Amino acid sequence: MSGLGKTYDFLGGEVLLFDKNLDWTSFDLVQRVRNTLCREMGIKKMKVGHAGTLDPLATGLMIICTGRATKLIESFQEKEKEYVATLKLGATTPSFDRETEEDNQTDASSVTRESFISVLQKFVGNIEQVPPLFSAVKVKGKRAFDYARNGEELKLQPKKIVIQKIDVESFELPYVTIRVVCSKGTYIRALARDIGEELGCGAYLTGLRRTRIGEFNVEEALSIDFFLKNLDSFVTN
């Protein structure tokens, strides 16, 4: 979906590209699209789903499928992803991002761009990654973040992932921005944790933006505000 200029068949099935707002959950976006379309089209329900969650503190590309196009969701989820992530070195948080307060600080002034790049290469390829406790991973019927927020002990098992590429976009201590191309199931927050542990100074995620899913790029995506303001151009009764 690139914008205006065509007729959309939402019940028949459409693949919509959105640039998710900061502080929105993935469910918020799906619910807003579903409710608005149902109200505009005068129907009670419609299948709407997303092809890959983004954390509330992340922005960027989300694929939203409607109607019969929801059958495509699994195939979209399997595609490689690209993210731009900003890490703060020399500190950690329990959630590995800004959702929780810093719980430890360490001097990271000895980390150079060269040593940082050297450490990054250890994470390229087929690796095992332990998901964050503050995640939607299901354990005994509950989400891991439910255990974490209740202060309960929980040990998550590592999962096999593939990181095809990591490039340094900027290096200005204590902040470093990287571009990551990876497989389904990769947690960039967990990658930040692991990079910090390998450096010996700790690190956590301060910003995350998904820029690509397979062949779909965030530059093609619409903002939810644009979609809602121009709804008459998308919906034909």
mmCIF file of C-alpha atoms in Angstrom:
data_model
loop_
_atom_site.group_PDB
_atom_site.id
_atom_site.type_symbol
_atom_site.label_atom_id
_atom_site.label_comp_id
_atom_site.label_asym_id
_atom_site.label_seq_id
_atom_site.Cartn_x
_atom_site.Cartn_y
_atom_site.Cartn_z
ATOM 1 C CA MET A 1 0.000 0.000 0.000
ATOM 2 C CA SER A 2 1.749 3.148 -1.143
ATOM 3 C CA GLY A 3 -0.951 5.759 -0.641
ATOM 4 C CA LEU A 4 -3.808 7.286 -2.548
ATOM 5 C CA GLY A 5 -4.895 6.641 -6.100
ATOM 6 C CA LYS A 6 -6.516 3.187 -5.994
ATOM 7 C CA THR A 7 -9.582 1.479 -4.614
ATOM 8 C CA TYR A 8 -9.006 -0.698 -1.570
ATOM 9 C CA ASP A 9 -10.904 -3.903 -0.847
ATOM 10 C CA PHE A 10 -10.365 -4.288 2.892
ATOM 11 C CA LEU A 11 -12.724 -7.240 3.318
ATOM 12 C CA GLY A 12 -11.283 -9.004 0.290
ATOM 13 C CA GLY A 13 -7.824 -8.396 1.702
ATOM 14 C CA GLU A 14 -5.261 -5.605 1.778
ATOM 15 C CA VAL A 15 -1.643 -5.399 2.912
ATOM 16 C CA LEU A 16 -1.111 -2.042 4.622
ATOM 17 C CA LEU A 17 2.234 -0.537 5.588
ATOM 18 C CA PHE A 18 2.295 1.733 8.627
ATOM 19 C CA ASP A 19 4.997 3.684 10.438
ATOM 20 C CA LYS A 20 4.136 2.949 14.087
ATOM 21 C CA ASN A 21 4.053 5.836 16.517
ATOM 22 C CA LEU A 22 6.266 5.956 19.600
ATOM 23 C CA ASP A 23 4.463 4.749 22.758
ATOM 24 C CA TRP A 24 1.825 2.861 20.763
ATOM 25 C CA THR A 25 1.607 -0.885 21.222
ATOM 26 C CA SER A 26 1.285 -3.045 18.140
ATOM 27 C CA PHE A 27 -2.214 -3.924 19.347
ATOM 28 C CA ASP A 28 -3.078 -0.205 19.564
ATOM 29 C CA LEU A 29 -2.343 0.184 15.854
ATOM 30 C CA VAL A 30 -4.276 -2.938 14.824
ATOM 31 C CA GLN A 31 -7.259 -1.956 16.971
ATOM 32 C CA ARG A 32 -7.311 1.613 15.629
ATOM 33 C CA VAL A 33 -7.257 0.409 12.020
ATOM 34 C CA ARG A 34 -9.911 -2.277 12.646
ATOM 35 C CA ASN A 35 -12.300 -0.067 14.590
ATOM 36 C CA THR A 36 -12.025 2.828 12.175
ATOM 37 C CA LEU A 37 -12.547 0.680 9.083
ATOM 38 C CA CYS A 38 -15.528 -1.127 10.608
ATOM 39 C CA ARG A 39 -17.152 2.160 11.584
ATOM 40 C CA GLU A 40 -16.493 3.766 8.197
ATOM 41 C CA MET A 41 -17.730 0.724 6.259
ATOM 42 C CA GLY A 42 -20.740 0.160 8.495
ATOM 43 C CA ILE A 43 -19.818 -3.397 9.457
ATOM 44 C CA LYS A 44 -19.506 -5.081 12.858
ATOM 45 C CA LYS A 45 -16.264 -6.955 12.444
ATOM 46 C CA MET A 46 -13.313 -7.501 10.135
ATOM 47 C CA LYS A 47 -10.179 -9.607 10.354
ATOM 48 C CA VAL A 48 -7.155 -7.383 10.960
ATOM 49 C CA GLY A 49 -3.722 -8.517 12.160
ATOM 50 C CA HIS A 50 -0.067 -7.538 12.119
ATOM 51 C CA ALA A 51 2.962 -9.397 10.811
ATOM 52 C CA GLY A 52 5.401 -8.800 13.654
ATOM 53 C CA THR A 53 5.250 -6.967 16.973
ATOM 54 C CA LEU A 54 7.109 -3.753 17.764
ATOM 55 C CA ASP A 55 7.683 -2.682 21.370
ATOM 56 C CA PRO A 56 5.861 0.491 22.507
ATOM 57 C CA LEU A 57 9.214 2.338 22.698
ATOM 58 C CA ALA A 58 10.042 1.382 19.093
ATOM 59 C CA THR A 59 8.883 3.068 15.902
ATOM 60 C CA GLY A 60 8.903 2.030 12.290
ATOM 61 C CA LEU A 61 7.474 -0.409 9.834
ATOM 62 C CA MET A 62 4.513 -2.595 10.672
ATOM 63 C CA ILE A 63 2.636 -4.691 8.130
ATOM 64 C CA ILE A 64 -1.110 -4.730 8.827
ATOM 65 C CA CYS A 65 -3.241 -7.242 6.916
ATOM 66 C CA THR A 66 -7.014 -7.082 6.537
ATOM 67 C CA GLY A 67 -9.660 -9.581 5.471
ATOM 68 C CA ARG A 68 -8.407 -12.569 3.523
ATOM 69 C CA ALA A 69 -4.896 -11.056 3.394
ATOM 70 C CA THR A 70 -4.466 -12.099 7.050
ATOM 71 C CA LYS A 71 -3.566 -15.519 5.601
ATOM 72 C CA LEU A 72 -0.310 -13.904 4.424
ATOM 73 C CA ILE A 73 0.782 -12.871 7.921
ATOM 74 C CA GLU A 74 2.864 -15.968 8.632
ATOM 75 C CA SER A 75 4.796 -15.611 5.371
ATOM 76 C CA PHE A 76 5.575 -11.964 6.169
ATOM 77 C CA GLN A 77 6.722 -12.899 9.682
ATOM 78 C CA GLU A 78 9.336 -15.231 8.206
ATOM 79 C CA LYS A 79 11.033 -12.433 6.247
ATOM 80 C CA GLU A 80 14.289 -10.854 7.425
ATOM 81 C CA LYS A 81 14.079 -7.581 9.332
ATOM 82 C CA GLU A 82 16.228 -4.462 9.406
ATOM 83 C CA TYR A 83 16.500 -2.158 12.423
ATOM 84 C CA VAL A 84 18.336 1.004 13.361
ATOM 85 C CA ALA A 85 19.115 0.863 17.084
ATOM 86 C CA THR A 86 20.760 3.304 19.479
ATOM 87 C CA LEU A 87 22.570 1.844 22.490
ATOM 88 C CA LYS A 88 23.837 3.574 25.598
ATOM 89 C CA LEU A 89 27.097 2.031 26.770
ATOM 90 C CA GLY A 90 28.134 1.980 30.407
ATOM 91 C CA ALA A 91 24.697 1.371 31.911
ATOM 92 C CA THR A 92 22.023 -1.326 32.148
ATOM 93 C CA THR A 93 18.301 -1.557 32.869
ATOM 94 C CA PRO A 94 16.231 -4.623 33.864
ATOM 95 C CA SER A 95 14.207 -4.433 30.631
ATOM 96 C CA PHE A 96 17.294 -3.721 28.464
ATOM 97 C CA ASP A 97 15.593 -0.539 27.203
ATOM 98 C CA ARG A 98 14.079 2.702 28.564
ATOM 99 C CA GLU A 99 10.971 1.009 29.984
ATOM 100 C CA THR A 100 12.790 0.654 33.311
ATOM 101 C CA GLU A 101 15.296 2.848 35.148
ATOM 102 C CA GLU A 102 19.057 2.325 35.035
ATOM 103 C CA ASP A 103 20.152 -0.118 37.716
ATOM 104 C CA ASN A 104 23.901 -0.103 37.098
ATOM 105 C CA GLN A 105 26.493 2.306 35.687
ATOM 106 C CA THR A 106 30.036 1.503 34.535
ATOM 107 C CA ASP A 107 32.801 3.556 32.932
ATOM 108 C CA ALA A 108 32.705 2.937 29.164
ATOM 109 C CA SER A 109 35.294 5.540 28.183
ATOM 110 C CA SER A 110 37.847 2.890 27.194
ATOM 111 C CA VAL A 111 35.594 1.509 24.434
ATOM 112 C CA THR A 112 36.825 2.637 21.030
ATOM 113 C CA ARG A 113 35.044 2.468 17.712
ATOM 114 C CA GLU A 114 37.480 -0.245 16.633
ATOM 115 C CA SER A 115 36.954 -2.385 19.736
ATOM 116 C CA PHE A 116 33.205 -1.929 19.440
ATOM 117 C CA ILE A 117 33.210 -3.095 15.798
ATOM 118 C CA SER A 118 35.359 -6.073 16.775
ATOM 119 C CA VAL A 119 32.816 -7.124 19.410
ATOM 120 C CA LEU A 120 29.919 -6.718 16.959
ATOM 121 C CA GLN A 121 31.419 -9.325 14.630
ATOM 122 C CA LYS A 122 30.987 -11.957 17.351
ATOM 123 C CA PHE A 123 27.232 -11.632 16.938
ATOM 124 C CA VAL A 124 27.090 -11.989 13.150
ATOM 125 C CA GLY A 125 25.911 -15.355 11.835
ATOM 126 C CA ASN A 126 23.957 -18.194 13.426
ATOM 127 C CA ILE A 127 23.822 -17.573 17.171
ATOM 128 C CA GLU A 128 21.750 -18.430 20.235
ATOM 129 C CA GLN A 129 20.012 -15.601 22.050
ATOM 130 C CA VAL A 130 18.208 -15.612 25.397
ATOM 131 C CA PRO A 131 15.025 -13.489 25.046
ATOM 132 C CA PRO A 132 14.483 -10.601 27.489
ATOM 133 C CA LEU A 133 12.394 -11.301 30.590
ATOM 134 C CA PHE A 134 10.397 -8.213 29.613
ATOM 135 C CA SER A 135 9.044 -9.859 26.458
ATOM 136 C CA ALA A 136 5.933 -11.595 25.138
ATOM 137 C CA VAL A 137 7.540 -15.053 25.181
ATOM 138 C CA LYS A 138 5.052 -17.536 26.647
ATOM 139 C CA VAL A 139 6.088 -19.690 29.618
ATOM 140 C CA LYS A 140 3.496 -22.004 31.208
ATOM 141 C CA GLY A 141 0.653 -20.058 29.637
ATOM 142 C CA LYS A 142 1.865 -16.649 30.808
ATOM 143 C CA ARG A 143 3.886 -13.944 29.083
ATOM 144 C CA ALA A 144 7.447 -13.535 30.352
ATOM 145 C CA PHE A 145 6.831 -9.856 31.118
ATOM 146 C CA ASP A 146 4.079 -10.844 33.557
ATOM 147 C CA TYR A 147 6.636 -12.806 35.592
ATOM 148 C CA ALA A 148 9.183 -9.983 35.314
ATOM 149 C CA ARG A 149 6.778 -7.247 36.432
ATOM 150 C CA ASN A 150 5.733 -9.378 39.406
ATOM 151 C CA GLY A 151 9.373 -9.813 40.412
ATOM 152 C CA GLU A 152 9.233 -13.590 39.861
ATOM 153 C CA GLU A 153 12.353 -15.565 38.975
ATOM 154 C CA LEU A 154 12.294 -17.029 35.476
ATOM 155 C CA LYS A 155 14.940 -18.629 33.290
ATOM 156 C CA LEU A 156 14.277 -18.408 29.569
ATOM 157 C CA GLN A 157 15.842 -20.845 27.140
ATOM 158 C CA PRO A 158 18.076 -19.541 24.317
ATOM 159 C CA LYS A 159 16.648 -19.470 20.812
ATOM 160 C CA LYS A 160 18.494 -19.855 17.529
ATOM 161 C CA ILE A 161 18.537 -16.717 15.399
ATOM 162 C CA VAL A 162 20.515 -15.384 12.452
ATOM 163 C CA ILE A 163 22.103 -11.954 12.286
ATOM 164 C CA GLN A 164 23.177 -11.314 8.727
ATOM 165 C CA LYS A 165 24.806 -7.949 9.238
ATOM 166 C CA ILE A 166 25.598 -5.256 11.810
ATOM 167 C CA ASP A 167 26.971 -1.870 10.754
ATOM 168 C CA VAL A 168 27.934 1.120 12.911
ATOM 169 C CA GLU A 169 25.980 4.232 11.906
ATOM 170 C CA SER A 170 27.436 6.572 14.546
ATOM 171 C CA PHE A 171 29.781 6.330 17.528
ATOM 172 C CA GLU A 172 29.601 9.128 20.095
ATOM 173 C CA LEU A 173 30.090 7.711 23.588
ATOM 174 C CA PRO A 174 28.120 6.809 25.533
ATOM 175 C CA TYR A 175 25.729 6.435 22.569
ATOM 176 C CA VAL A 176 26.250 4.195 19.556
ATOM 177 C CA THR A 177 23.844 3.669 16.667
ATOM 178 C CA ILE A 178 23.895 0.429 14.701
ATOM 179 C CA ARG A 179 21.983 -0.999 11.740
ATOM 180 C CA VAL A 180 21.038 -4.669 12.138
ATOM 181 C CA VAL A 181 19.743 -7.121 9.517
ATOM 182 C CA CYS A 182 18.393 -10.225 11.214
ATOM 183 C CA SER A 183 16.002 -13.148 11.182
ATOM 184 C CA LYS A 184 12.578 -13.554 12.717
ATOM 185 C CA GLY A 185 12.697 -13.901 16.495
ATOM 186 C CA THR A 186 15.647 -11.572 17.089
ATOM 187 C CA TYR A 187 15.324 -9.265 20.093
ATOM 188 C CA ILE A 188 17.370 -6.124 19.556
ATOM 189 C CA ARG A 189 17.078 -5.366 23.296
ATOM 190 C CA ALA A 190 18.712 -8.701 24.035
ATOM 191 C CA LEU A 191 21.398 -7.952 21.455
ATOM 192 C CA ALA A 192 22.116 -4.663 23.264
ATOM 193 C CA ARG A 193 22.414 -6.581 26.543
ATOM 194 C CA ASP A 194 24.785 -9.132 25.023
ATOM 195 C CA ILE A 195 26.961 -6.496 23.352
ATOM 196 C CA GLY A 196 27.246 -4.675 26.677
ATOM 197 C CA GLU A 197 28.222 -7.860 28.484
ATOM 198 C CA GLU A 198 30.853 -8.674 25.854
ATOM 199 C CA LEU A 199 32.286 -5.155 26.155
ATOM 200 C CA GLY A 200 32.333 -5.516 29.942
ATOM 201 C CA CYS A 201 30.608 -2.196 30.543
ATOM 202 C CA GLY A 202 26.940 -2.979 30.015
ATOM 203 C CA ALA A 203 24.557 -1.443 27.481
ATOM 204 C CA TYR A 204 20.871 -0.930 26.888
ATOM 205 C CA LEU A 205 18.592 0.207 24.086
ATOM 206 C CA THR A 206 17.603 3.881 24.013
ATOM 207 C CA GLY A 207 16.010 3.948 20.570
ATOM 208 C CA LEU A 208 14.761 1.444 18.003
ATOM 209 C CA ARG A 209 13.283 1.837 14.536
ATOM 210 C CA ARG A 210 12.343 -0.980 12.160
ATOM 211 C CA THR A 211 13.200 0.129 8.650
ATOM 212 C CA ARG A 212 12.483 -2.970 6.578
ATOM 213 C CA ILE A 213 10.611 -6.285 6.531
ATOM 214 C CA GLY A 214 11.693 -8.359 3.537
ATOM 215 C CA GLU A 215 11.065 -6.228 0.438
ATOM 216 C CA PHE A 216 8.875 -3.717 2.322
ATOM 217 C CA ASN A 217 10.534 -0.460 3.422
ATOM 218 C CA VAL A 218 9.399 2.096 5.975
ATOM 219 C CA GLU A 219 9.704 4.813 3.310
ATOM 220 C CA GLU A 220 6.606 3.278 1.671
ATOM 221 C CA ALA A 221 4.603 3.322 4.901
ATOM 222 C CA LEU A 222 1.817 5.661 5.952
ATOM 223 C CA SER A 223 1.380 7.306 9.311
ATOM 224 C CA ILE A 224 -1.830 6.382 11.100
ATOM 225 C CA ASP A 225 -2.727 10.088 11.186
ATOM 226 C CA PHE A 226 -2.457 10.367 7.391
ATOM 227 C CA PHE A 227 -4.539 7.217 6.950
ATOM 228 C CA LEU A 228 -7.310 8.469 9.228
ATOM 229 C CA LYS A 229 -7.388 11.971 7.733
ATOM 230 C CA ASN A 230 -7.669 10.569 4.209
ATOM 231 C CA LEU A 231 -9.989 7.665 4.984
ATOM 232 C CA ASP A 232 -12.545 8.752 2.397
ATOM 233 C CA SER A 233 -9.930 8.129 -0.273
ATOM 234 C CA PHE A 234 -9.292 4.580 0.967
ATOM 235 C CA VAL A 235 -12.813 3.377 1.718
ATOM 236 C CA THR A 236 -15.494 3.080 -0.934
ATOM 237 C CA ASN A 237 -18.950 1.928 0.100
#
